[in-house]
PDB file of C-alpha atoms in Angstrom:
ATOM      1  CA  UNK A   2    -101.402 137.331  12.177  1.00 41.00           C
ATOM      2  CA  UNK A   3     -99.453 140.261  11.770  1.00 60.00           C
ATOM      3  CA  UNK A   4     -95.935 138.231  12.428  1.00 81.00           C
ATOM      4  CA  UNK A   5     -92.620 139.502  11.218  1.00 93.00           C
ATOM      5  CA  UNK A   6     -89.740 136.419  11.186  1.00 95.00           C
ATOM      6  CA  UNK A   7     -86.411 137.539  11.128  1.00 97.00           C
ATOM      7  CA  UNK A   8     -83.275 135.622  12.626  1.00 97.00           C
ATOM      8  CA  UNK A   9     -82.719 136.833  15.886  1.00 96.00           C
ATOM      9  CA  UNK A  10     -79.346 137.224  14.728  1.00 97.00           C
ATOM     10  CA  UNK A  11     -76.150 137.228  12.694  1.00 98.00           C
ATOM     11  CA  UNK A  12     -72.250 136.710  12.621  1.00 98.00           C
ATOM     12  CA  UNK A  13     -70.301 138.437  10.330  1.00 97.00           C
ATOM     13  CA  UNK A  14     -66.238 139.024   8.660  1.00 97.00           C
ATOM     14  CA  UNK A  15     -64.707 142.258   7.883  1.00 97.00           C
ATOM     15  CA  UNK A  16     -65.114 142.993   4.222  1.00 97.00           C
ATOM     16  CA  UNK A  17     -68.160 140.142   3.749  1.00 98.00           C
ATOM     17  CA  UNK A  18     -71.083 140.036   2.567  1.00 98.00           C
ATOM     18  CA  UNK A  19     -74.391 139.307   4.652  1.00 98.00           C
ATOM     19  CA  UNK A  20     -78.525 138.568   3.972  1.00 98.00           C
ATOM     20  CA  UNK A  21     -80.106 138.935   6.342  1.00 98.00           C
ATOM     21  CA  UNK A  22     -83.490 137.591   5.479  1.00 98.00           C
ATOM     22  CA  UNK A  23     -87.490 139.550   6.513  1.00 98.00           C
ATOM     23  CA  UNK A  24     -90.607 136.996   5.890  1.00 97.00           C
ATOM     24  CA  UNK A  25     -94.116 138.628   6.533  1.00 95.00           C
ATOM     25  CA  UNK A  26     -97.660 138.717   6.756  1.00 87.00           C
ATOM     26  CA  UNK A  27     -98.338 139.763   2.971  1.00 85.00           C
ATOM     27  CA  UNK A  28    -103.092 141.180   3.943  1.00 85.00           C
ATOM     28  CA  UNK A  29    -102.934 144.387   3.663  1.00 84.00           C
ATOM     29  CA  UNK A  30     -99.570 145.112   3.076  1.00 86.00           C
ATOM     30  CA  UNK A  31     -97.928 148.774   1.922  1.00 86.00           C
ATOM     31  CA  UNK A  32     -94.968 148.454   1.809  1.00 92.00           C
ATOM     32  CA  UNK A  33     -92.009 147.058   4.257  1.00 95.00           C
ATOM     33  CA  UNK A  34     -88.344 149.710   5.584  1.00 96.00           C
ATOM     34  CA  UNK A  35     -86.102 148.589   7.220  1.00 97.00           C
ATOM     35  CA  UNK A  36     -84.145 149.930   9.458  1.00 97.00           C
ATOM     36  CA  UNK A  37     -80.984 150.214  11.147  1.00 97.00           C
ATOM     37  CA  UNK A  38     -80.336 150.408  15.679  1.00 96.00           C
ATOM     38  CA  UNK A  39     -76.686 150.499  17.213  1.00 96.00           C
ATOM     39  CA  UNK A  40     -76.924 149.448  20.942  1.00 93.00           C
ATOM     40  CA  UNK A  41     -78.550 151.857  22.979  1.00 91.00           C
ATOM     41  CA  UNK A  42     -79.690 154.391  19.852  1.00 94.00           C
ATOM     42  CA  UNK A  43     -82.540 154.688  17.802  1.00 94.00           C
ATOM     43  CA  UNK A  44     -83.506 153.480  15.042  1.00 96.00           C
ATOM     44  CA  UNK A  45     -82.326 155.328  11.801  1.00 96.00           C
ATOM     45  CA  UNK A  46     -84.337 154.456   7.829  1.00 95.00           C
ATOM     46  CA  UNK A  47     -81.821 152.440   5.926  1.00 96.00           C
ATOM     47  CA  UNK A  48     -84.457 151.573   2.372  1.00 95.00           C
ATOM     48  CA  UNK A  49     -88.324 151.141   1.791  1.00 94.00           C
ATOM     49  CA  UNK A  50     -89.884 148.466  -0.502  1.00 94.00           C
ATOM     50  CA  UNK A  51     -93.320 148.213  -2.009  1.00 91.00           C
ATOM     51  CA  UNK A  52     -92.230 147.096  -5.733  1.00 93.00           C
ATOM     52  CA  UNK A  53     -90.718 144.516  -6.085  1.00 96.00           C
ATOM     53  CA  UNK A  54     -87.098 144.084  -6.851  1.00 96.00           C
ATOM     54  CA  UNK A  55     -83.473 145.148  -5.091  1.00 96.00           C
ATOM     55  CA  UNK A  56     -82.860 148.292  -4.531  1.00 93.00           C
ATOM     56  CA  UNK A  57     -79.271 149.432  -3.896  1.00 94.00           C
ATOM     57  CA  UNK A  58     -77.980 151.835  -2.073  1.00 90.00           C
ATOM     58  CA  UNK A  59     -74.109 152.264  -1.951  1.00 94.00           C
ATOM     59  CA  UNK A  60     -72.719 149.026   0.580  1.00 96.00           C
ATOM     60  CA  UNK A  61     -76.222 148.179   1.301  1.00 97.00           C
ATOM     61  CA  UNK A  62     -79.580 146.285  -0.872  1.00 97.00           C
ATOM     62  CA  UNK A  63     -83.637 145.621  -0.201  1.00 97.00           C
ATOM     63  CA  UNK A  64     -85.499 143.082  -2.054  1.00 97.00           C
ATOM     64  CA  UNK A  65     -88.923 142.462  -1.696  1.00 97.00           C
ATOM     65  CA  UNK A  66     -91.126 139.890  -3.142  1.00 96.00           C
ATOM     66  CA  UNK A  67     -94.756 140.733  -2.553  1.00 95.00           C
ATOM     67  CA  UNK A  68     -95.668 137.178  -3.918  1.00 94.00           C
ATOM     68  CA  UNK A  69     -94.789 135.699  -1.426  1.00 95.00           C
ATOM     69  CA  UNK A  70     -93.397 138.287   1.566  1.00 95.00           C
ATOM     70  CA  UNK A  71     -90.270 138.085   1.651  1.00 96.00           C
ATOM     71  CA  UNK A  72     -87.520 140.491   1.765  1.00 97.00           C
ATOM     72  CA  UNK A  73     -83.910 141.645   2.622  1.00 98.00           C
ATOM     73  CA  UNK A  74     -81.298 143.142   3.508  1.00 98.00           C
ATOM     74  CA  UNK A  75     -77.738 142.567   1.354  1.00 98.00           C
ATOM     75  CA  UNK A  76     -75.031 144.265   3.186  1.00 98.00           C
ATOM     76  CA  UNK A  77     -71.590 144.773   0.881  1.00 97.00           C
ATOM     77  CA  UNK A  78     -67.548 145.592   2.416  1.00 97.00           C
ATOM     78  CA  UNK A  79     -69.135 144.202   5.610  1.00 98.00           C
ATOM     79  CA  UNK A  80     -67.078 147.614   8.512  1.00 97.00           C
ATOM     80  CA  UNK A  81     -67.374 146.980  11.919  1.00 97.00           C
ATOM     81  CA  UNK A  82     -69.552 149.840  12.444  1.00 97.00           C
ATOM     82  CA  UNK A  83     -72.542 147.850  10.701  1.00 98.00           C
ATOM     83  CA  UNK A  84     -72.465 146.119  13.670  1.00 98.00           C
ATOM     84  CA  UNK A  85     -76.474 146.439  14.736  1.00 97.00           C
ATOM     85  CA  UNK A  86     -80.216 145.747  15.312  1.00 97.00           C
ATOM     86  CA  UNK A  87     -81.814 145.625  11.610  1.00 98.00           C
ATOM     87  CA  UNK A  88     -85.303 146.066  11.566  1.00 97.00           C
ATOM     88  CA  UNK A  89     -88.049 145.005   9.081  1.00 97.00           C
ATOM     89  CA  UNK A  90     -90.460 146.914   9.261  1.00 96.00           C
ATOM     90  CA  UNK A  91     -94.130 146.400   7.478  1.00 94.00           C
ATOM     91  CA  UNK A  92     -96.566 148.964   7.062  1.00 89.00           C
ATOM     92  CA  UNK A  93     -99.918 147.626   7.071  1.00 85.00           C
ATOM     93  CA  UNK A  94    -103.432 148.488   6.061  1.00 83.00           C
ATOM     94  CA  UNK A  95    -104.049 151.230   8.091  1.00 82.00           C
ATOM     95  CA  UNK A  96    -100.212 152.826   7.061  1.00 82.00           C
ATOM     96  CA  UNK A  97     -99.169 151.951  10.195  1.00 87.00           C
ATOM     97  CA  UNK A  98     -95.060 150.086  10.847  1.00 91.00           C
ATOM     98  CA  UNK A  99     -95.692 146.206  12.253  1.00 92.00           C
ATOM     99  CA  UNK A 100     -92.664 146.073  13.328  1.00 95.00           C
ATOM    100  CA  UNK A 101     -89.666 143.049  13.937  1.00 95.00           C
ATOM    101  CA  UNK A 102     -87.509 141.853  16.222  1.00 94.00           C
ATOM    102  CA  UNK A 103     -84.497 143.177  14.627  1.00 96.00           C
ATOM    103  CA  UNK A 104     -81.830 140.756  13.988  1.00 97.00           C
ATOM    104  CA  UNK A 105     -77.755 141.350  15.620  1.00 97.00           C
ATOM    105  CA  UNK A 106     -75.341 141.800  13.495  1.00 98.00           C
ATOM    106  CA  UNK A 107     -72.589 141.180  14.718  1.00 98.00           C
ATOM    107  CA  UNK A 108     -69.286 141.993  12.529  1.00 97.00           C
ATOM    108  CA  UNK A 109     -65.201 139.925  13.629  1.00 96.00           C
ATOM    109  CA  UNK A 110     -62.669 141.828  12.519  1.00 94.00           C
TER     110      UNK A 110
ATOM    111  CA  UNK B  27     -82.153 171.630  13.368  1.00 78.00           C
ATOM    112  CA  UNK B  28     -82.248 169.410  16.072  1.00 86.00           C
ATOM    113  CA  UNK B  29     -84.491 167.319  15.147  1.00 95.00           C
ATOM    114  CA  UNK B  30     -86.276 164.897  17.684  1.00 97.00           C
ATOM    115  CA  UNK B  31     -85.711 165.255  21.577  1.00 97.00           C
ATOM    116  CA  UNK B  32     -86.719 163.510  24.704  1.00 98.00           C
ATOM    117  CA  UNK B  33     -86.506 163.877  27.944  1.00 97.00           C
ATOM    118  CA  UNK B  34     -85.360 162.900  30.181  1.00 97.00           C
ATOM    119  CA  UNK B  35     -82.812 159.566  28.785  1.00 96.00           C
ATOM    120  CA  UNK B  36     -83.251 157.991  31.934  1.00 96.00           C
ATOM    121  CA  UNK B  37     -86.542 157.869  34.789  1.00 97.00           C
ATOM    122  CA  UNK B  38     -87.058 154.828  37.619  1.00 97.00           C
ATOM    123  CA  UNK B  39     -90.096 154.670  38.687  1.00 97.00           C
ATOM    124  CA  UNK B  40     -92.201 153.859  41.793  1.00 97.00           C
ATOM    125  CA  UNK B  41     -95.177 150.980  41.160  1.00 97.00           C
ATOM    126  CA  UNK B  42     -98.259 153.750  41.092  1.00 97.00           C
ATOM    127  CA  UNK B  43     -96.579 157.288  40.364  1.00 97.00           C
ATOM    128  CA  UNK B  44     -96.636 158.900  37.399  1.00 96.00           C
ATOM    129  CA  UNK B  45     -95.195 160.545  35.249  1.00 96.00           C
ATOM    130  CA  UNK B  46     -94.468 162.203  31.508  1.00 98.00           C
ATOM    131  CA  UNK B  47     -92.033 161.655  29.248  1.00 98.00           C
ATOM    132  CA  UNK B  48     -91.567 164.437  26.486  1.00 98.00           C
ATOM    133  CA  UNK B  49     -91.207 164.197  22.681  1.00 98.00           C
ATOM    134  CA  UNK B  50     -90.658 167.818  20.686  1.00 98.00           C
ATOM    135  CA  UNK B  51     -89.366 168.173  17.026  1.00 98.00           C
ATOM    136  CA  UNK B  52     -88.256 171.043  15.117  1.00 96.00           C
ATOM    137  CA  UNK B  53     -88.542 169.811  11.393  1.00 95.00           C
ATOM    138  CA  UNK B  54     -92.833 171.103  11.019  1.00 94.00           C
ATOM    139  CA  UNK B  55     -93.918 167.425  10.485  1.00 95.00           C
ATOM    140  CA  UNK B  56     -97.450 166.273  10.754  1.00 93.00           C
ATOM    141  CA  UNK B  57     -96.997 163.270  12.300  1.00 94.00           C
ATOM    142  CA  UNK B  58     -95.842 161.547  16.155  1.00 96.00           C
ATOM    143  CA  UNK B  59     -95.657 159.243  17.124  1.00 97.00           C
ATOM    144  CA  UNK B  60     -94.734 157.149  20.581  1.00 98.00           C
ATOM    145  CA  UNK B  61     -93.332 153.575  20.499  1.00 98.00           C
ATOM    146  CA  UNK B  62     -92.249 150.956  23.556  1.00 98.00           C
ATOM    147  CA  UNK B  63     -89.355 148.655  22.692  1.00 96.00           C
ATOM    148  CA  UNK B  64     -89.247 145.714  24.589  1.00 94.00           C
ATOM    149  CA  UNK B  65     -85.474 143.827  25.044  1.00 86.00           C
ATOM    150  CA  UNK B  66     -86.187 140.900  22.039  1.00 82.00           C
ATOM    151  CA  UNK B  67     -88.899 142.226  20.813  1.00 86.00           C
ATOM    152  CA  UNK B  68     -89.939 144.672  17.933  1.00 88.00           C
ATOM    153  CA  UNK B  69     -91.100 148.218  18.525  1.00 95.00           C
ATOM    154  CA  UNK B  70     -95.193 148.967  19.584  1.00 95.00           C
ATOM    155  CA  UNK B  71     -96.949 151.391  18.194  1.00 96.00           C
ATOM    156  CA  UNK B  72     -99.159 153.306  21.677  1.00 97.00           C
ATOM    157  CA  UNK B  73    -100.617 156.083  20.354  1.00 97.00           C
ATOM    158  CA  UNK B  74     -99.795 157.981  17.173  1.00 95.00           C
ATOM    159  CA  UNK B  75    -101.279 161.673  15.644  1.00 96.00           C
ATOM    160  CA  UNK B  76    -101.986 162.954  12.856  1.00 92.00           C
ATOM    161  CA  UNK B  77    -101.824 166.729  13.558  1.00 94.00           C
ATOM    162  CA  UNK B  78    -102.306 168.796  16.238  1.00 95.00           C
ATOM    163  CA  UNK B  79    -105.769 168.014  18.642  1.00 95.00           C
ATOM    164  CA  UNK B  80    -105.994 164.901  17.048  1.00 96.00           C
ATOM    165  CA  UNK B  81    -104.465 161.396  18.149  1.00 97.00           C
ATOM    166  CA  UNK B  82    -105.591 158.102  17.470  1.00 95.00           C
ATOM    167  CA  UNK B  83    -104.612 154.777  19.909  1.00 96.00           C
ATOM    168  CA  UNK B  84    -101.787 151.950  18.431  1.00 94.00           C
ATOM    169  CA  UNK B  85    -101.204 148.662  19.237  1.00 92.00           C
ATOM    170  CA  UNK B  86    -101.369 148.763  23.222  1.00 96.00           C
ATOM    171  CA  UNK B  87    -102.016 152.168  24.063  1.00 97.00           C
ATOM    172  CA  UNK B  88    -103.894 150.702  27.664  1.00 96.00           C
ATOM    173  CA  UNK B  89    -102.079 152.878  30.896  1.00 96.00           C
ATOM    174  CA  UNK B  90    -101.196 154.997  28.634  1.00 98.00           C
ATOM    175  CA  UNK B  91    -102.115 158.846  27.693  1.00 97.00           C
ATOM    176  CA  UNK B  92    -100.918 161.756  24.990  1.00 98.00           C
ATOM    177  CA  UNK B  93    -102.244 165.138  23.821  1.00 96.00           C
ATOM    178  CA  UNK B  94    -101.037 166.811  21.504  1.00 97.00           C
ATOM    179  CA  UNK B  95    -101.951 170.790  21.644  1.00 97.00           C
ATOM    180  CA  UNK B  96     -98.376 172.523  19.101  1.00 97.00           C
ATOM    181  CA  UNK B  97     -96.640 170.901  16.227  1.00 96.00           C
ATOM    182  CA  UNK B  98     -93.582 170.371  17.797  1.00 97.00           C
ATOM    183  CA  UNK B  99     -94.875 168.582  21.445  1.00 98.00           C
ATOM    184  CA  UNK B 100     -96.782 165.018  21.581  1.00 98.00           C
ATOM    185  CA  UNK B 101     -96.449 163.942  25.572  1.00 98.00           C
ATOM    186  CA  UNK B 102     -97.132 161.114  27.545  1.00 98.00           C
ATOM    187  CA  UNK B 103     -98.262 160.680  30.529  1.00 98.00           C
ATOM    188  CA  UNK B 104     -98.265 157.631  32.082  1.00 96.00           C
ATOM    189  CA  UNK B 105    -100.478 157.175  35.259  1.00 90.00           C
ATOM    190  CA  UNK B 106    -100.206 155.032  37.920  1.00 94.00           C
ATOM    191  CA  UNK B 107     -96.886 153.122  36.505  1.00 96.00           C
ATOM    192  CA  UNK B 108     -96.121 148.755  36.851  1.00 97.00           C
ATOM    193  CA  UNK B 109     -93.447 146.514  36.351  1.00 96.00           C
ATOM    194  CA  UNK B 110     -94.562 145.853  33.700  1.00 96.00           C
ATOM    195  CA  UNK B 111     -94.387 149.590  31.918  1.00 97.00           C
ATOM    196  CA  UNK B 112     -90.763 149.127  32.249  1.00 97.00           C
ATOM    197  CA  UNK B 113     -89.825 149.639  28.885  1.00 97.00           C
ATOM    198  CA  UNK B 114     -87.947 151.335  26.779  1.00 97.00           C
ATOM    199  CA  UNK B 115     -90.017 154.854  25.178  1.00 98.00           C
ATOM    200  CA  UNK B 116     -89.239 156.159  21.883  1.00 98.00           C
ATOM    201  CA  UNK B 117     -90.970 159.481  19.859  1.00 98.00           C
ATOM    202  CA  UNK B 118     -90.860 159.233  16.292  1.00 97.00           C
ATOM    203  CA  UNK B 119     -92.450 162.366  14.094  1.00 96.00           C
ATOM    204  CA  UNK B 120     -93.022 162.440   9.962  1.00 93.00           C
ATOM    205  CA  UNK B 121     -94.305 164.614   7.880  1.00 91.00           C
ATOM    206  CA  UNK B 122     -96.910 162.909   7.125  1.00 84.00           C
ATOM    207  CA  UNK B 123     -97.213 164.251   3.641  1.00 80.00           C
ATOM    208  CA  UNK B 124     -97.376 160.199   2.049  1.00 77.00           C
ATOM    209  CA  UNK B 125     -97.788 157.764   3.985  1.00 68.00           C
ATOM    210  CA  UNK B 126     -94.830 155.819   3.049  1.00 77.00           C
ATOM    211  CA  UNK B 127     -92.897 159.518   4.755  1.00 86.00           C
ATOM    212  CA  UNK B 128     -90.216 157.364   6.958  1.00 90.00           C
ATOM    213  CA  UNK B 129     -89.728 158.218  10.756  1.00 94.00           C
ATOM    214  CA  UNK B 130     -87.701 160.359  12.742  1.00 96.00           C
ATOM    215  CA  UNK B 131     -86.538 158.590  16.145  1.00 97.00           C
ATOM    216  CA  UNK B 132     -85.613 160.281  19.113  1.00 97.00           C
ATOM    217  CA  UNK B 133     -82.758 159.023  21.626  1.00 96.00           C
ATOM    218  CA  UNK B 134     -85.033 157.553  23.809  1.00 97.00           C
ATOM    219  CA  UNK B 135     -86.558 157.183  27.757  1.00 97.00           C
ATOM    220  CA  UNK B 136     -85.114 153.964  29.285  1.00 97.00           C
ATOM    221  CA  UNK B 137     -88.134 153.836  31.977  1.00 97.00           C
ATOM    222  CA  UNK B 138     -87.959 150.965  35.230  1.00 97.00           C
ATOM    223  CA  UNK B 139     -91.132 150.805  37.680  1.00 97.00           C
ATOM    224  CA  UNK B 140     -90.141 149.100  41.058  1.00 95.00           C
TER     225      UNK B 140
END
């Protein structure tokens, strides 16, 4: 199918590092997006990966392994404002986004 | 720029009623999308448009209709509302210059059908 799997919820401590994993179907793959969504708000773009490897953008990094159908989002130096849901989305062969259900990240002081 | 705007923010409908969810973008984007987001589920694509006068079905189009008469506006019409259409509806747009453009989302419309 078109399943995208990511953990439902994660908890981390302020100032720490957290890795949010995402696995997806590899056929018809045209790239992998990560979006952030605060409760009651719209998703906002974080990153896009189409080639294998790590893309770093400030405190946030995203990794892709196309052969394994695997991506992760790495958040460093966690801040309370990082409490949000993180949505993994695969760009399919029709260039449409197939979305995971999101990972709710809870940051504790 | 206001970006992507949606109205209304909230709405309660009775079963069988109809309504139009409005979406406008002022970024001159070619591509526009309508998604619904149910609790614990990923965003599902309802309809999308690659330009004025062109619309296409997404993954879950049944019970909805769209039109795209201008670049700026992409209204979503619900005919004969059903409880299964209770959801949060997001409109999004992207430049359309590349298939890998990021999408910009509106604030959402929270719809309840009773």
